[in-house]
PDB file of C-alpha atoms in Angstrom:
ATOM      1  CA  MET A   1     150.975  52.753  72.885  1.00 86.00           C
ATOM      2  CA  GLU A   2     151.914  56.410  72.346  1.00 95.00           C
ATOM      3  CA  LEU A   3     148.352  57.467  73.085  1.00 97.00           C
ATOM      4  CA  LEU A   4     148.289  55.466  76.309  1.00 97.00           C
ATOM      5  CA  LYS A   5     151.618  57.010  77.343  1.00 97.00           C
ATOM      6  CA  CYS A   6     150.277  60.476  76.580  1.00 97.00           C
ATOM      7  CA  ILE A   7     147.192  59.946  78.750  1.00 97.00           C
ATOM      8  CA  ALA A   8     149.265  58.353  81.533  1.00 97.00           C
ATOM      9  CA  ASN A   9     151.822  61.178  81.549  1.00 96.00           C
ATOM     10  CA  TRP A  10     149.040  63.740  81.745  1.00 96.00           C
ATOM     11  CA  GLU A  11     146.959  61.998  84.417  1.00 95.00           C
ATOM     12  CA  LEU A  12     149.816  60.952  86.683  1.00 95.00           C
ATOM     13  CA  ASP A  13     151.557  64.349  86.611  1.00 93.00           C
ATOM     14  CA  TYR A  14     149.174  66.358  88.758  1.00 88.00           C
ATOM     15  CA  MET A  15     151.399  69.425  88.491  1.00 86.00           C
ATOM     16  CA  ARG A  16     150.487  69.570  84.789  1.00 89.00           C
ATOM     17  CA  SER A  17     146.934  68.260  84.788  1.00 90.00           C
ATOM     18  CA  PHE A  18     145.560  69.635  88.093  1.00 90.00           C
ATOM     19  CA  GLY A  19     143.280  66.586  88.091  1.00 89.00           C
ATOM     20  CA  MET A  20     141.705  67.351  84.721  1.00 93.00           C
ATOM     21  CA  PRO A  21     141.257  64.532  82.193  1.00 96.00           C
ATOM     22  CA  ALA A  22     143.295  64.280  78.984  1.00 97.00           C
ATOM     23  CA  THR A  23     141.204  66.009  76.314  1.00 97.00           C
ATOM     24  CA  LYS A  24     141.054  65.386  72.584  1.00 97.00           C
ATOM     25  CA  MET A  25     142.747  68.716  71.880  1.00 97.00           C
ATOM     26  CA  LEU A  26     145.589  67.995  74.298  1.00 96.00           C
ATOM     27  CA  ILE A  27     146.192  64.545  72.833  1.00 97.00           C
ATOM     28  CA  THR A  28     146.001  65.505  69.142  1.00 97.00           C
ATOM     29  CA  LYS A  29     148.310  68.499  69.592  1.00 97.00           C
ATOM     30  CA  GLN A  30     150.817  66.670  71.760  1.00 96.00           C
ATOM     31  CA  LEU A  31     151.017  63.644  69.453  1.00 97.00           C
ATOM     32  CA  GLY A  32     150.501  65.548  66.194  1.00 97.00           C
ATOM     33  CA  ILE A  33     147.710  63.258  64.993  1.00 97.00           C
ATOM     34  CA  ASP A  34     144.512  63.993  63.087  1.00 97.00           C
ATOM     35  CA  GLY A  35     140.954  63.333  64.251  1.00 96.00           C
ATOM     36  CA  LYS A  36     140.595  60.064  62.351  1.00 97.00           C
ATOM     37  CA  THR A  37     143.758  58.588  63.873  1.00 97.00           C
ATOM     38  CA  TYR A  38     142.699  59.855  67.299  1.00 97.00           C
ATOM     39  CA  ARG A  39     139.294  58.135  67.099  1.00 97.00           C
ATOM     40  CA  LYS A  40     140.844  54.887  65.864  1.00 97.00           C
ATOM     41  CA  GLU A  41     143.445  54.772  68.651  1.00 97.00           C
ATOM     42  CA  ILE A  42     140.942  55.767  71.357  1.00 98.00           C
ATOM     43  CA  ALA A  43     138.614  52.977  70.200  1.00 98.00           C
ATOM     44  CA  LYS A  44     141.449  50.434  70.536  1.00 98.00           C
ATOM     45  CA  LEU A  45     142.306  51.536  74.080  1.00 98.00           C
ATOM     46  CA  LYS A  46     138.635  51.540  75.122  1.00 98.00           C
ATOM     47  CA  LYS A  47     138.142  48.051  73.665  1.00 98.00           C
ATOM     48  CA  GLU A  48     141.161  46.794  75.621  1.00 98.00           C
ATOM     49  CA  GLY A  49     139.709  48.331  78.788  1.00 98.00           C
ATOM     50  CA  LEU A  50     142.686  50.639  79.362  1.00 98.00           C
ATOM     51  CA  ILE A  51     140.874  53.987  79.359  1.00 98.00           C
ATOM     52  CA  ARG A  52     137.419  55.319  80.126  1.00 98.00           C
ATOM     53  CA  SER A  53     135.727  58.596  79.402  1.00 97.00           C
ATOM     54  CA  THR A  54     135.267  61.030  82.235  1.00 97.00           C
ATOM     55  CA  MET A  55     133.931  64.487  82.849  1.00 95.00           C
ATOM     56  CA  VAL A  56     134.946  67.114  85.374  1.00 92.00           C
ATOM     57  CA  TYR A  57     132.506  69.851  86.263  1.00 90.00           C
ATOM     58  CA  ASP A  58     134.057  72.902  87.862  1.00 79.00           C
ATOM     59  CA  TYR A  59     131.556  75.431  89.173  1.00 79.00           C
ATOM     60  CA  ASP A  60     132.363  78.947  90.272  1.00 76.00           C
ATOM     61  CA  GLU A  61     129.548  81.274  91.365  1.00 76.00           C
ATOM     62  CA  ASP A  62     131.211  84.255  89.670  1.00 77.00           C
ATOM     63  CA  ASP A  63     132.126  82.653  86.355  1.00 75.00           C
ATOM     64  CA  GLY A  64     129.570  79.861  86.023  1.00 77.00           C
ATOM     65  CA  GLY A  65     130.458  76.303  85.200  1.00 82.00           C
ATOM     66  CA  LEU A  66     133.151  74.646  83.177  1.00 84.00           C
ATOM     67  CA  ILE A  67     132.792  71.098  81.870  1.00 89.00           C
ATOM     68  CA  ILE A  68     135.914  69.248  80.756  1.00 92.00           C
ATOM     69  CA  ARG A  69     135.479  65.908  79.025  1.00 96.00           C
ATOM     70  CA  GLY A  70     138.360  63.580  78.408  1.00 97.00           C
ATOM     71  CA  TRP A  71     140.020  60.282  79.207  1.00 98.00           C
ATOM     72  CA  GLU A  72     141.418  58.633  82.292  1.00 97.00           C
ATOM     73  CA  LEU A  73     143.278  55.402  82.972  1.00 97.00           C
ATOM     74  CA  THR A  74     141.510  52.312  84.273  1.00 98.00           C
ATOM     75  CA  GLU A  75     142.927  50.073  86.993  1.00 97.00           C
ATOM     76  CA  LYS A  76     143.911  47.625  84.268  1.00 98.00           C
ATOM     77  CA  ALA A  77     146.073  50.320  82.646  1.00 97.00           C
ATOM     78  CA  ARG A  78     147.573  51.378  85.971  1.00 96.00           C
ATOM     79  CA  ASN A  79     148.830  47.823  86.452  1.00 97.00           C
ATOM     80  CA  LEU A  80     150.752  47.832  83.161  1.00 97.00           C
ATOM     81  CA  GLU A  81     154.523  48.008  83.450  1.00 97.00           C
ATOM     82  CA  ILE A  82     154.762  50.998  81.098  1.00 96.00           C
ATOM     83  CA  VAL A  83     152.343  53.052  83.222  1.00 97.00           C
ATOM     84  CA  LYS A  84     154.149  52.087  86.431  1.00 97.00           C
ATOM     85  CA  ARG A  85     157.419  53.260  84.848  1.00 97.00           C
ATOM     86  CA  ILE A  86     155.862  56.605  83.917  1.00 96.00           C
ATOM     87  CA  GLU A  87     154.579  57.025  87.468  1.00 95.00           C
ATOM     88  CA  GLU A  88     158.041  56.288  88.893  1.00 95.00           C
ATOM     89  CA  GLU A  89     159.667  58.822  86.532  1.00 94.00           C
ATOM     90  CA  ILE A  90     157.197  61.509  87.593  1.00 93.00           C
ATOM     91  CA  GLU A  91     157.734  60.746  91.283  1.00 91.00           C
ATOM     92  CA  GLU A  92     161.521  60.907  90.811  1.00 92.00           C
ATOM     93  CA  ARG A  93     161.238  64.276  89.058  1.00 90.00           C
ATOM     94  CA  ILE A  94     159.027  65.675  91.830  1.00 85.00           C
ATOM     95  CA  GLU A  95     161.463  64.400  94.439  1.00 88.00           C
ATOM     96  CA  ARG A  96     164.429  66.019  92.645  1.00 88.00           C
ATOM     97  CA  VAL A  97     162.652  69.354  92.382  1.00 85.00           C
ATOM     98  CA  PHE A  98     160.737  69.550  95.661  1.00 82.00           C
ATOM     99  CA  GLY A  99     162.407  67.017  97.943  1.00 77.00           C
ATOM    100  CA  SER A 100     161.239  63.658  99.243  1.00 70.00           C
ATOM    101  CA  ASP A 101     158.650  65.143 101.614  1.00 66.00           C
ATOM    102  CA  ASN A 102     156.415  66.119  98.682  1.00 57.00           C
ATOM    103  CA  VAL A 103     156.151  62.804  96.845  1.00 54.00           C
TER     104      VAL A 103
END
């Protein structure tokens, strides 16, 4: 569940993620896990239908392209109580910092 929480916190907090998917490097560093554990936990979440792989392509004429591959939540995951709680916590934090007009 820690991996799912990590991905949810990243994806739902746009101020941190800027719409980019949760990458392997982000997840392994944040959770302090090795590659083998990462692959095993990702496989479980994929099998349960809670995450899916995604890719964001950001193109800039001056600097070329940037491809970011990672993970995003599925609708099934978004309906879980734990993910809804994370979303509420993020919204409350944004409201405290920026006011209710920005949530």
